[in-house]
Amino acid sequence: MAVTDSTSPEMRRALAPGGTLDALPDEFDVLGARYSGKVRENFTRGGERLILVTDRVSAFDVVLGTIPFKGQVLNGLARFWFDATAAIFPNHMLGVPDPQAMRAVECTPIPVEFVVRGYLTGVSDTSIARAYERGERTFCGHALPDGLRRHDKLPESLLTPSTKAPKGQHDISVSRDWLVERGLIDRERYDVLERRCLALFAAGQKIAAERGLILVDTKYELGVRPDGEIVLIDEIHTPDSSRYWYADSYPQAMARGEDPRSLDKEYLRRWLVSQGFRGEGPPPVLPDEIRAEAARRYIEVHELITGRTFEPDVEPPVARLRRNLGLSSR
Ligand SMILES: Nc1ncnc2c1ncn2[C@@H]1O[C@H](COP(=O)(O)OP(=O)(O)OP(=O)(O)O)[C@@H](O)[C@H]1O
Ligand SMILES: [Mg+2]
């Protein structure tokens, strides 16, 4: 696709100021009560939530700038996965009025992150692989067998819930008993949701496998709809919420004791680390070549997962959103 060429006029316009969606002007506040996340702007009004997926990118929990077409890619992927899995687990999606916007049913979030893991991996101190390497053989209440190596497939996929930490703090992995004892969820509901999350993850892994990918682990957020039904909220199986590996790289990586090639935010992370940034202090300014390359990779991910050519909308995003969301354009 020509637009992914960093010298194409479309990419040059997207890289220029106003070419990506960053902060939203105050006029958007007529859409409802606003909650700004690092990447998404949420507006709630009359039982409905409008999620605008900006082009902001974060790593190490810091917003670094914007990547052209990233919002369209992530919103498109969330839509793809919500459509593909609605029969297995209903979700909050009502419509997609703009490539960077999703309308959803406002739900009451369940205060637990439903993390599902298919592999013994991860690098943070709270990851299952680090715990295993420290000698722990119980993770979130699940017994782990001896003899596993880093990146091995787990004997079965596991729900390893975590609590949502307040902004700025890291979530902690917990067991079902921990959640039940604290009254965050009741046991019967947990058991039902565990089965359903595992079924959803298995369906995601199957679709990913058809595209040459391994869905390694993911995080689901669930909410109670006004009619009492529990549905998926937030996003699903996007590269921001999930880890993917290229299936063809896996056997060789395991044979050599290397990391499987991953399709997540490693590209930007690696560049940041090469600049000496690991989350402390002011982040480096992203040069346009890096932004364009990151855009190319996001688009590639979209095409790989959906199996369809990505047709970016190259109109300046604020004007397009104004029109698609029915804001007066004065
Ligand atoms: N349909 C919904 N009903 C109610 N709450 C929702 C719904 N969809 C998403 N949410 C909640 O809205 C919030 C969305 O926040 P968002 O992801 O934009 O930022 P954040 O999670 O605070 O931070 P980060 O930028 O790190 O993701 C989350 O707490 C999510 O659980
Ligand atoms: Mg979030």
mmCIF file of C-alpha atoms and ligand atoms in Angstrom:
data_model
loop_
_atom_site.group_PDB
_atom_site.id
_atom_site.type_symbol
_atom_site.label_atom_id
_atom_site.label_comp_id
_atom_site.label_asym_id
_atom_site.label_seq_id
_atom_site.Cartn_x
_atom_site.Cartn_y
_atom_site.Cartn_z
ATOM 1 C CA MET A 1 0.000 0.000 0.000
ATOM 2 C CA ALA A 2 1.510 3.268 -1.189
ATOM 3 C CA VAL A 3 0.524 5.188 1.912
ATOM 4 C CA THR A 4 2.915 3.131 4.014
ATOM 5 C CA ASP A 5 5.813 4.536 2.018
ATOM 6 C CA SER A 6 7.245 7.232 4.278
ATOM 7 C CA THR A 7 7.771 9.538 1.299
ATOM 8 C CA SER A 8 4.199 9.293 -0.050
ATOM 9 C CA PRO A 9 2.171 12.519 0.086
ATOM 10 C CA GLU A 10 -0.427 10.786 2.312
ATOM 11 C CA MET A 11 2.162 9.745 4.853
ATOM 12 C CA ARG A 12 3.864 13.147 4.775
ATOM 13 C CA ARG A 13 0.535 14.873 5.460
ATOM 14 C CA ALA A 14 -0.240 12.402 8.228
ATOM 15 C CA LEU A 15 3.127 13.037 9.860
ATOM 16 C CA ALA A 16 2.645 16.825 9.791
ATOM 17 C CA PRO A 17 0.858 18.703 12.612
ATOM 18 C CA GLY A 18 -2.895 18.019 12.497
ATOM 19 C CA GLY A 19 -2.366 14.897 10.422
ATOM 20 C CA THR A 20 -2.879 12.615 13.402
ATOM 21 C CA LEU A 21 -5.430 12.683 16.214
ATOM 22 C CA ASP A 22 -3.822 13.832 19.453
ATOM 23 C CA ALA A 23 -5.582 16.051 22.004
ATOM 24 C CA LEU A 24 -9.213 16.753 21.121
ATOM 25 C CA PRO A 25 -10.551 20.310 21.063
ATOM 26 C CA ASP A 26 -13.022 21.271 23.811
ATOM 27 C CA GLU A 27 -15.860 21.419 21.289
ATOM 28 C CA PHE A 28 -15.983 17.600 21.496
ATOM 29 C CA ASP A 29 -17.196 17.884 25.086
ATOM 30 C CA VAL A 30 -20.766 18.200 23.784
ATOM 31 C CA LEU A 31 -20.468 14.434 23.147
ATOM 32 C CA GLY A 32 -20.744 13.724 26.877
ATOM 33 C CA ALA A 33 -18.786 13.503 30.094
ATOM 34 C CA ARG A 34 -15.195 13.003 29.054
ATOM 35 C CA TYR A 35 -12.672 10.543 30.446
ATOM 36 C CA SER A 36 -9.219 10.694 28.870
ATOM 37 C CA GLY A 37 -7.042 7.619 28.892
ATOM 38 C CA LYS A 38 -3.518 7.577 27.571
ATOM 39 C CA VAL A 39 -4.703 6.506 24.142
ATOM 40 C CA ARG A 40 -8.487 6.821 24.080
ATOM 41 C CA GLU A 41 -10.956 9.612 24.788
ATOM 42 C CA ASN A 42 -14.230 8.331 26.234
ATOM 43 C CA PHE A 43 -17.477 10.307 26.226
ATOM 44 C CA THR A 44 -20.468 9.078 28.193
ATOM 45 C CA ARG A 45 -23.992 10.333 27.699
ATOM 46 C CA GLY A 46 -27.443 8.800 28.058
ATOM 47 C CA GLY A 47 -26.324 5.226 28.657
ATOM 48 C CA GLU A 48 -23.997 5.301 25.709
ATOM 49 C CA ARG A 49 -20.235 5.573 25.500
ATOM 50 C CA LEU A 50 -18.391 6.971 22.529
ATOM 51 C CA ILE A 51 -14.788 5.856 22.371
ATOM 52 C CA LEU A 52 -12.455 7.906 20.202
ATOM 53 C CA VAL A 53 -9.234 6.069 19.514
ATOM 54 C CA THR A 54 -6.565 8.713 19.097
ATOM 55 C CA ASP A 55 -3.227 8.166 17.367
ATOM 56 C CA ARG A 56 -1.335 8.581 20.633
ATOM 57 C CA VAL A 57 1.148 5.875 21.447
ATOM 58 C CA SER A 58 2.373 4.907 24.891
ATOM 59 C CA ALA A 59 5.228 2.748 26.086
ATOM 60 C CA PHE A 60 6.509 2.242 29.617
ATOM 61 C CA ASP A 61 3.190 3.872 30.639
ATOM 62 C CA VAL A 62 4.230 7.193 29.071
ATOM 63 C CA VAL A 63 2.590 8.876 26.073
ATOM 64 C CA LEU A 64 5.309 9.488 23.499
ATOM 65 C CA GLY A 65 3.529 11.200 20.634
ATOM 66 C CA THR A 66 1.382 10.026 17.741
ATOM 67 C CA ILE A 67 1.678 7.409 15.018
ATOM 68 C CA PRO A 68 -0.167 7.972 11.727
ATOM 69 C CA PHE A 69 -3.231 5.723 11.260
ATOM 70 C CA LYS A 70 -2.712 3.977 14.603
ATOM 71 C CA GLY A 71 -6.192 4.911 15.861
ATOM 72 C CA GLN A 72 -7.808 3.587 12.692
ATOM 73 C CA VAL A 73 -5.827 0.376 12.965
ATOM 74 C CA LEU A 74 -6.734 -0.234 16.616
ATOM 75 C CA ASN A 75 -10.383 0.697 16.212
ATOM 76 C CA GLY A 76 -10.575 -1.473 13.099
ATOM 77 C CA LEU A 77 -9.035 -4.407 14.935
ATOM 78 C CA ALA A 78 -11.372 -4.039 17.921
ATOM 79 C CA ARG A 79 -14.304 -4.016 15.511
ATOM 80 C CA PHE A 80 -12.976 -7.056 13.653
ATOM 81 C CA TRP A 81 -12.591 -9.052 16.858
ATOM 82 C CA PHE A 82 -15.902 -7.954 18.377
ATOM 83 C CA ASP A 83 -17.641 -9.059 15.169
ATOM 84 C CA ALA A 84 -15.712 -12.323 14.998
ATOM 85 C CA THR A 85 -16.426 -13.334 18.589
ATOM 86 C CA ALA A 86 -19.881 -11.894 19.326
ATOM 87 C CA ALA A 87 -21.481 -15.353 19.186
ATOM 88 C CA ILE A 88 -19.065 -16.626 21.840
ATOM 89 C CA PHE A 89 -19.120 -13.638 24.139
ATOM 90 C CA PRO A 90 -21.437 -10.645 23.578
ATOM 91 C CA ASN A 91 -19.784 -7.229 23.675
ATOM 92 C CA HIS A 92 -20.511 -3.550 24.152
ATOM 93 C CA MET A 93 -20.167 -2.468 20.510
ATOM 94 C CA LEU A 94 -23.119 -0.600 18.965
ATOM 95 C CA GLY A 95 -21.527 0.908 15.889
ATOM 96 C CA VAL A 96 -18.520 2.484 14.223
ATOM 97 C CA PRO A 97 -19.481 5.994 13.087
ATOM 98 C CA ASP A 98 -15.903 6.929 12.103
ATOM 99 C CA PRO A 99 -12.697 4.955 11.500
ATOM 100 C CA GLN A 100 -11.469 6.226 14.882
ATOM 101 C CA ALA A 101 -14.708 6.016 16.850
ATOM 102 C CA MET A 102 -16.828 3.266 18.384
ATOM 103 C CA ARG A 103 -20.248 3.601 19.986
ATOM 104 C CA ALA A 104 -20.797 1.264 22.901
ATOM 105 C CA VAL A 105 -23.308 0.450 25.625
ATOM 106 C CA GLU A 106 -22.283 2.042 28.901
ATOM 107 C CA CYS A 107 -21.822 -0.791 31.406
ATOM 108 C CA THR A 108 -20.801 -1.173 35.026
ATOM 109 C CA PRO A 109 -17.227 -2.446 34.850
ATOM 110 C CA ILE A 110 -16.310 -5.542 36.879
ATOM 111 C CA PRO A 111 -13.226 -4.437 38.857
ATOM 112 C CA VAL A 112 -11.046 -7.324 37.693
ATOM 113 C CA GLU A 113 -8.803 -7.647 34.667
ATOM 114 C CA PHE A 114 -9.400 -11.031 33.053
ATOM 115 C CA VAL A 115 -5.913 -11.919 31.871
ATOM 116 C CA VAL A 116 -5.649 -15.164 29.926
ATOM 117 C CA ARG A 117 -2.254 -16.747 29.284
ATOM 118 C CA GLY A 118 -1.432 -19.533 26.887
ATOM 119 C CA TYR A 119 2.352 -19.506 27.313
ATOM 120 C CA LEU A 120 4.983 -19.204 30.011
ATOM 121 C CA THR A 121 6.307 -15.814 29.026
ATOM 122 C CA GLY A 122 6.695 -12.169 29.976
ATOM 123 C CA VAL A 123 9.540 -10.004 31.166
ATOM 124 C CA SER A 124 8.101 -7.870 33.951
ATOM 125 C CA ASP A 125 8.607 -8.905 37.563
ATOM 126 C CA THR A 126 4.902 -9.685 37.803
ATOM 127 C CA SER A 127 4.897 -11.987 34.741
ATOM 128 C CA ILE A 128 4.235 -15.717 34.978
ATOM 129 C CA ALA A 129 7.665 -16.503 33.474
ATOM 130 C CA ARG A 130 9.537 -14.490 36.097
ATOM 131 C CA ALA A 131 7.526 -16.079 38.881
ATOM 132 C CA TYR A 132 8.294 -19.523 37.469
ATOM 133 C CA GLU A 133 11.998 -18.710 37.175
ATOM 134 C CA ARG A 134 11.984 -17.622 40.815
ATOM 135 C CA GLY A 135 10.827 -21.173 41.607
ATOM 136 C CA GLU A 136 7.150 -20.451 42.182
ATOM 137 C CA ARG A 137 4.942 -23.344 41.094
ATOM 138 C CA THR A 138 1.603 -21.735 41.851
ATOM 139 C CA PHE A 139 0.439 -18.750 39.852
ATOM 140 C CA CYS A 140 -2.875 -17.080 40.645
ATOM 141 C CA GLY A 141 -3.922 -20.289 42.364
ATOM 142 C CA HIS A 142 -2.995 -22.545 39.417
ATOM 143 C CA ALA A 143 -0.411 -25.305 39.936
ATOM 144 C CA LEU A 144 2.383 -25.254 37.352
ATOM 145 C CA PRO A 145 4.341 -28.415 36.498
ATOM 146 C CA ASP A 146 8.129 -28.602 36.808
ATOM 147 C CA GLY A 147 10.285 -28.686 33.709
ATOM 148 C CA LEU A 148 8.767 -25.875 31.677
ATOM 149 C CA ARG A 149 11.043 -23.576 29.727
ATOM 150 C CA ARG A 150 10.486 -19.875 29.061
ATOM 151 C CA HIS A 151 8.004 -19.415 26.167
ATOM 152 C CA ASP A 152 6.673 -22.978 26.455
ATOM 153 C CA LYS A 153 2.988 -23.478 25.851
ATOM 154 C CA LEU A 154 1.236 -23.971 29.188
ATOM 155 C CA PRO A 155 -0.444 -27.385 29.659
ATOM 156 C CA GLU A 156 -3.706 -25.442 29.364
ATOM 157 C CA SER A 157 -4.556 -21.764 29.024
ATOM 158 C CA LEU A 158 -5.024 -20.100 32.393
ATOM 159 C CA LEU A 159 -7.140 -17.242 33.647
ATOM 160 C CA THR A 160 -4.765 -15.209 35.820
ATOM 161 C CA PRO A 161 -6.856 -12.256 36.985
ATOM 162 C CA SER A 162 -5.382 -9.031 38.190
ATOM 163 C CA THR A 163 -6.777 -6.117 40.073
ATOM 164 C CA LYS A 164 -7.094 -2.796 38.343
ATOM 165 C CA ALA A 165 -4.566 -0.588 40.065
ATOM 166 C CA PRO A 166 -5.266 3.126 40.353
ATOM 167 C CA LYS A 167 -3.770 5.199 37.515
ATOM 168 C CA GLY A 168 0.011 5.096 37.547
ATOM 169 C CA GLN A 169 0.338 1.905 39.591
ATOM 170 C CA HIS A 170 0.974 -1.601 38.323
ATOM 171 C CA ASP A 171 -1.798 -4.183 38.429
ATOM 172 C CA ILE A 172 -1.208 -7.214 40.651
ATOM 173 C CA SER A 173 -1.969 -10.815 39.734
ATOM 174 C CA VAL A 174 -4.287 -12.565 42.144
ATOM 175 C CA SER A 175 -6.202 -15.814 42.591
ATOM 176 C CA ARG A 176 -9.917 -16.491 42.499
ATOM 177 C CA ASP A 177 -9.893 -16.902 46.289
ATOM 178 C CA TRP A 178 -8.228 -13.522 46.739
ATOM 179 C CA LEU A 179 -10.954 -11.813 44.702
ATOM 180 C CA VAL A 180 -13.778 -13.722 46.383
ATOM 181 C CA GLU A 181 -12.449 -13.031 49.907
ATOM 182 C CA ARG A 182 -12.397 -9.320 49.178
ATOM 183 C CA GLY A 183 -15.899 -9.360 47.765
ATOM 184 C CA LEU A 184 -14.788 -8.190 44.314
ATOM 185 C CA ILE A 185 -16.642 -11.030 42.601
ATOM 186 C CA ASP A 186 -18.622 -14.035 43.770
ATOM 187 C CA ARG A 187 -17.347 -17.542 43.267
ATOM 188 C CA GLU A 188 -20.106 -18.818 40.977
ATOM 189 C CA ARG A 189 -19.894 -15.805 38.726
ATOM 190 C CA TYR A 190 -16.107 -16.153 38.593
ATOM 191 C CA ASP A 191 -16.331 -19.794 37.524
ATOM 192 C CA VAL A 192 -18.786 -19.021 34.743
ATOM 193 C CA LEU A 193 -16.709 -16.098 33.502
ATOM 194 C CA GLU A 194 -13.526 -18.142 33.641
ATOM 195 C CA ARG A 195 -15.024 -20.744 31.320
ATOM 196 C CA ARG A 196 -16.310 -18.082 28.969
ATOM 197 C CA CYS A 197 -13.030 -16.137 28.872
ATOM 198 C CA LEU A 198 -11.127 -19.350 28.123
ATOM 199 C CA ALA A 199 -13.558 -20.178 25.305
ATOM 200 C CA LEU A 200 -13.100 -16.686 23.887
ATOM 201 C CA PHE A 201 -9.334 -16.977 24.093
ATOM 202 C CA ALA A 202 -9.423 -20.373 22.350
ATOM 203 C CA ALA A 203 -11.529 -18.849 19.560
ATOM 204 C CA GLY A 204 -9.027 -15.980 19.280
ATOM 205 C CA GLN A 205 -6.129 -18.414 19.117
ATOM 206 C CA LYS A 206 -7.853 -20.365 16.361
ATOM 207 C CA ILE A 207 -8.452 -17.289 14.204
ATOM 208 C CA ALA A 208 -4.914 -16.040 14.884
ATOM 209 C CA ALA A 209 -3.490 -19.433 13.883
ATOM 210 C CA GLU A 210 -5.284 -19.216 10.548
ATOM 211 C CA ARG A 211 -3.360 -15.979 9.995
ATOM 212 C CA GLY A 212 0.014 -17.470 10.951
ATOM 213 C CA LEU A 213 -0.020 -15.940 14.432
ATOM 214 C CA ILE A 214 0.020 -17.238 17.964
ATOM 215 C CA LEU A 215 -2.240 -15.353 20.362
ATOM 216 C CA VAL A 216 0.011 -15.694 23.407
ATOM 217 C CA ASP A 217 -1.887 -13.838 26.110
ATOM 218 C CA THR A 218 -4.490 -11.137 26.445
ATOM 219 C CA LYS A 219 -6.519 -9.056 28.851
ATOM 220 C CA TYR A 220 -10.308 -8.823 28.834
ATOM 221 C CA GLU A 221 -12.413 -6.258 30.610
ATOM 222 C CA LEU A 222 -15.995 -7.171 31.406
ATOM 223 C CA GLY A 223 -18.967 -5.112 32.410
ATOM 224 C CA VAL A 224 -22.585 -5.568 33.398
ATOM 225 C CA ARG A 225 -25.002 -4.211 30.820
ATOM 226 C CA PRO A 226 -28.102 -2.362 32.073
ATOM 227 C CA ASP A 227 -30.190 -5.494 31.316
ATOM 228 C CA GLY A 228 -27.916 -7.551 33.601
ATOM 229 C CA GLU A 229 -25.993 -9.375 30.866
ATOM 230 C CA ILE A 230 -22.207 -9.561 31.299
ATOM 231 C CA VAL A 231 -20.450 -8.369 28.159
ATOM 232 C CA LEU A 232 -16.964 -7.597 26.932
ATOM 233 C CA ILE A 233 -16.126 -3.925 27.188
ATOM 234 C CA ASP A 234 -13.070 -1.882 26.286
ATOM 235 C CA GLU A 235 -11.103 -3.519 23.456
ATOM 236 C CA ILE A 236 -10.276 -7.075 22.509
ATOM 237 C CA HIS A 237 -7.265 -8.879 21.012
ATOM 238 C CA THR A 238 -5.654 -5.633 19.850
ATOM 239 C CA PRO A 239 -1.860 -5.382 19.873
ATOM 240 C CA ASP A 240 -2.274 -2.967 22.820
ATOM 241 C CA SER A 241 -4.072 -5.554 24.945
ATOM 242 C CA SER A 242 -2.510 -8.777 23.676
ATOM 243 C CA ARG A 243 0.772 -10.407 22.841
ATOM 244 C CA TYR A 244 1.156 -12.170 19.496
ATOM 245 C CA TRP A 245 4.014 -14.204 18.076
ATOM 246 C CA TYR A 246 4.643 -15.163 14.457
ATOM 247 C CA ALA A 247 3.886 -18.888 14.412
ATOM 248 C CA ASP A 248 6.625 -19.695 11.903
ATOM 249 C CA SER A 249 9.316 -18.190 14.139
ATOM 250 C CA TYR A 250 8.293 -20.205 17.172
ATOM 251 C CA PRO A 251 9.886 -23.655 16.641
ATOM 252 C CA GLN A 252 13.241 -22.221 15.657
ATOM 253 C CA ALA A 253 13.265 -19.682 18.475
ATOM 254 C CA MET A 254 12.544 -22.440 20.973
ATOM 255 C CA ALA A 255 15.241 -24.676 19.484
ATOM 256 C CA ARG A 256 17.782 -21.883 19.802
ATOM 257 C CA GLY A 257 16.613 -20.607 23.158
ATOM 258 C CA GLU A 258 15.657 -17.229 21.702
ATOM 259 C CA ASP A 259 12.564 -15.082 22.001
ATOM 260 C CA PRO A 260 9.873 -15.802 19.380
ATOM 261 C CA ARG A 261 9.359 -12.917 16.960
ATOM 262 C CA SER A 262 6.569 -10.812 18.362
ATOM 263 C CA LEU A 263 4.042 -8.539 16.803
ATOM 264 C CA ASP A 264 3.520 -6.036 19.533
ATOM 265 C CA LYS A 265 5.002 -2.722 20.503
ATOM 266 C CA GLU A 266 8.548 -4.074 20.618
ATOM 267 C CA TYR A 267 9.631 -1.945 17.682
ATOM 268 C CA LEU A 268 9.098 1.333 19.528
ATOM 269 C CA ARG A 269 10.298 -0.062 22.816
ATOM 270 C CA ARG A 270 13.551 -1.174 21.269
ATOM 271 C CA TRP A 271 14.089 2.231 19.702
ATOM 272 C CA LEU A 272 13.388 3.944 23.028
ATOM 273 C CA VAL A 273 15.827 1.694 24.842
ATOM 274 C CA SER A 274 18.443 2.421 22.145
ATOM 275 C CA GLN A 275 17.947 6.100 23.058
ATOM 276 C CA GLY A 276 18.501 5.289 26.725
ATOM 277 C CA PHE A 277 14.821 5.660 27.687
ATOM 278 C CA ARG A 278 13.166 3.079 29.943
ATOM 279 C CA GLY A 279 10.305 5.100 31.329
ATOM 280 C CA GLU A 280 12.212 7.495 33.587
ATOM 281 C CA GLY A 281 12.561 11.177 32.841
ATOM 282 C CA PRO A 282 11.362 12.981 29.723
ATOM 283 C CA PRO A 283 10.861 10.671 26.722
ATOM 284 C CA PRO A 284 12.799 11.353 23.524
ATOM 285 C CA VAL A 285 10.955 13.053 20.661
ATOM 286 C CA LEU A 286 9.902 10.457 18.070
ATOM 287 C CA PRO A 287 11.535 11.278 14.721
ATOM 288 C CA ASP A 288 9.296 11.085 11.643
ATOM 289 C CA GLU A 289 11.167 8.058 10.224
ATOM 290 C CA ILE A 290 10.405 6.142 13.412
ATOM 291 C CA ARG A 291 6.754 7.272 13.382
ATOM 292 C CA ALA A 292 6.375 6.256 9.728
ATOM 293 C CA GLU A 293 7.969 2.871 10.344
ATOM 294 C CA ALA A 294 5.752 2.298 13.390
ATOM 295 C CA ALA A 295 2.725 3.205 11.219
ATOM 296 C CA ARG A 296 3.819 0.712 8.582
ATOM 297 C CA ARG A 297 4.006 -2.001 11.225
ATOM 298 C CA TYR A 298 0.610 -1.187 12.712
ATOM 299 C CA ILE A 299 -0.925 -1.364 9.232
ATOM 300 C CA GLU A 300 0.827 -4.667 8.607
ATOM 301 C CA VAL A 301 -0.645 -6.037 11.828
ATOM 302 C CA HIS A 302 -4.120 -4.961 10.754
ATOM 303 C CA GLU A 303 -3.747 -6.627 7.367
ATOM 304 C CA LEU A 304 -2.264 -9.752 8.836
ATOM 305 C CA ILE A 305 -4.969 -10.268 11.448
ATOM 306 C CA THR A 306 -7.983 -9.337 9.339
ATOM 307 C CA GLY A 307 -6.636 -10.800 6.103
ATOM 308 C CA ARG A 308 -7.837 -7.697 4.304
ATOM 309 C CA THR A 309 -6.041 -4.755 2.723
ATOM 310 C CA PHE A 310 -6.068 -1.759 5.041
ATOM 311 C CA GLU A 311 -7.652 1.264 3.365
ATOM 312 C CA PRO A 312 -6.588 4.229 5.486
ATOM 313 C CA ASP A 313 -8.764 7.296 5.566
ATOM 314 C CA VAL A 314 -6.321 10.118 4.831
ATOM 315 C CA GLU A 315 -8.583 13.064 5.644
ATOM 316 C CA PRO A 316 -7.389 15.212 8.594
ATOM 317 C CA PRO A 317 -8.986 13.414 11.557
ATOM 318 C CA VAL A 318 -10.496 16.286 13.539
ATOM 319 C CA ALA A 319 -12.507 17.572 10.554
ATOM 320 C CA ARG A 320 -13.619 14.057 9.663
ATOM 321 C CA LEU A 321 -14.714 13.273 13.233
ATOM 322 C CA ARG A 322 -16.629 16.536 13.450
ATOM 323 C CA ARG A 323 -18.580 15.563 10.367
ATOM 324 C CA ASN A 324 -19.096 11.896 11.239
ATOM 325 C CA LEU A 325 -20.166 12.690 14.798
ATOM 326 C CA GLY A 326 -22.507 15.463 13.738
ATOM 327 C CA LEU A 327 -20.717 18.346 15.474
ATOM 328 C CA SER A 328 -21.496 21.680 13.895
ATOM 329 C CA SER A 329 -18.489 22.826 11.899
ATOM 330 C CA ARG A 330 -18.247 26.459 12.669
HETATM 331 N N1 LIG B 1 -18.681 0.016 27.651
HETATM 332 C C1 LIG B 1 -18.055 0.444 28.740
HETATM 333 N N2 LIG B 1 -18.742 0.763 29.858
HETATM 334 C C2 LIG B 1 -18.114 1.214 30.961
HETATM 335 N N3 LIG B 1 -16.777 1.376 31.068
HETATM 336 C C3 LIG B 1 -16.046 1.068 29.986
HETATM 337 C C4 LIG B 1 -16.619 0.589 28.772
HETATM 338 N N4 LIG B 1 -15.637 0.370 27.873
HETATM 339 C C5 LIG B 1 -14.496 0.691 28.510
HETATM 340 N N5 LIG B 1 -14.722 1.109 29.767
HETATM 341 C C6 LIG B 1 -13.757 1.555 30.778
HETATM 342 O O1 LIG B 1 -13.317 2.837 30.417
HETATM 343 C C7 LIG B 1 -11.973 2.991 30.709
HETATM 344 C C8 LIG B 1 -11.295 3.316 29.403
HETATM 345 O O2 LIG B 1 -10.168 3.913 29.712
HETATM 346 P P1 LIG B 1 -8.952 3.943 28.725
HETATM 347 O O3 LIG B 1 -8.582 2.575 28.275
HETATM 348 O O4 LIG B 1 -9.212 4.964 27.693
HETATM 349 O O5 LIG B 1 -7.880 4.482 29.718
HETATM 350 P P2 LIG B 1 -7.268 3.776 30.993
HETATM 351 O O6 LIG B 1 -7.655 2.321 30.984
HETATM 352 O O7 LIG B 1 -7.598 4.582 32.196
HETATM 353 O O8 LIG B 1 -5.773 3.931 30.767
HETATM 354 P P3 LIG B 1 -4.871 3.362 29.600
HETATM 355 O O9 LIG B 1 -4.692 4.529 28.733
HETATM 356 O O10 LIG B 1 -3.660 2.908 30.305
HETATM 357 O O11 LIG B 1 -5.645 2.234 28.941
HETATM 358 C C9 LIG B 1 -11.467 1.685 31.292
HETATM 359 O O12 LIG B 1 -11.468 1.772 32.694
HETATM 360 C C10 LIG B 1 -12.531 0.689 30.839
HETATM 361 O O13 LIG B 1 -12.711 -0.346 31.754
HETATM 362 MG MG MG B 2 -7.355 1.023 29.202
#
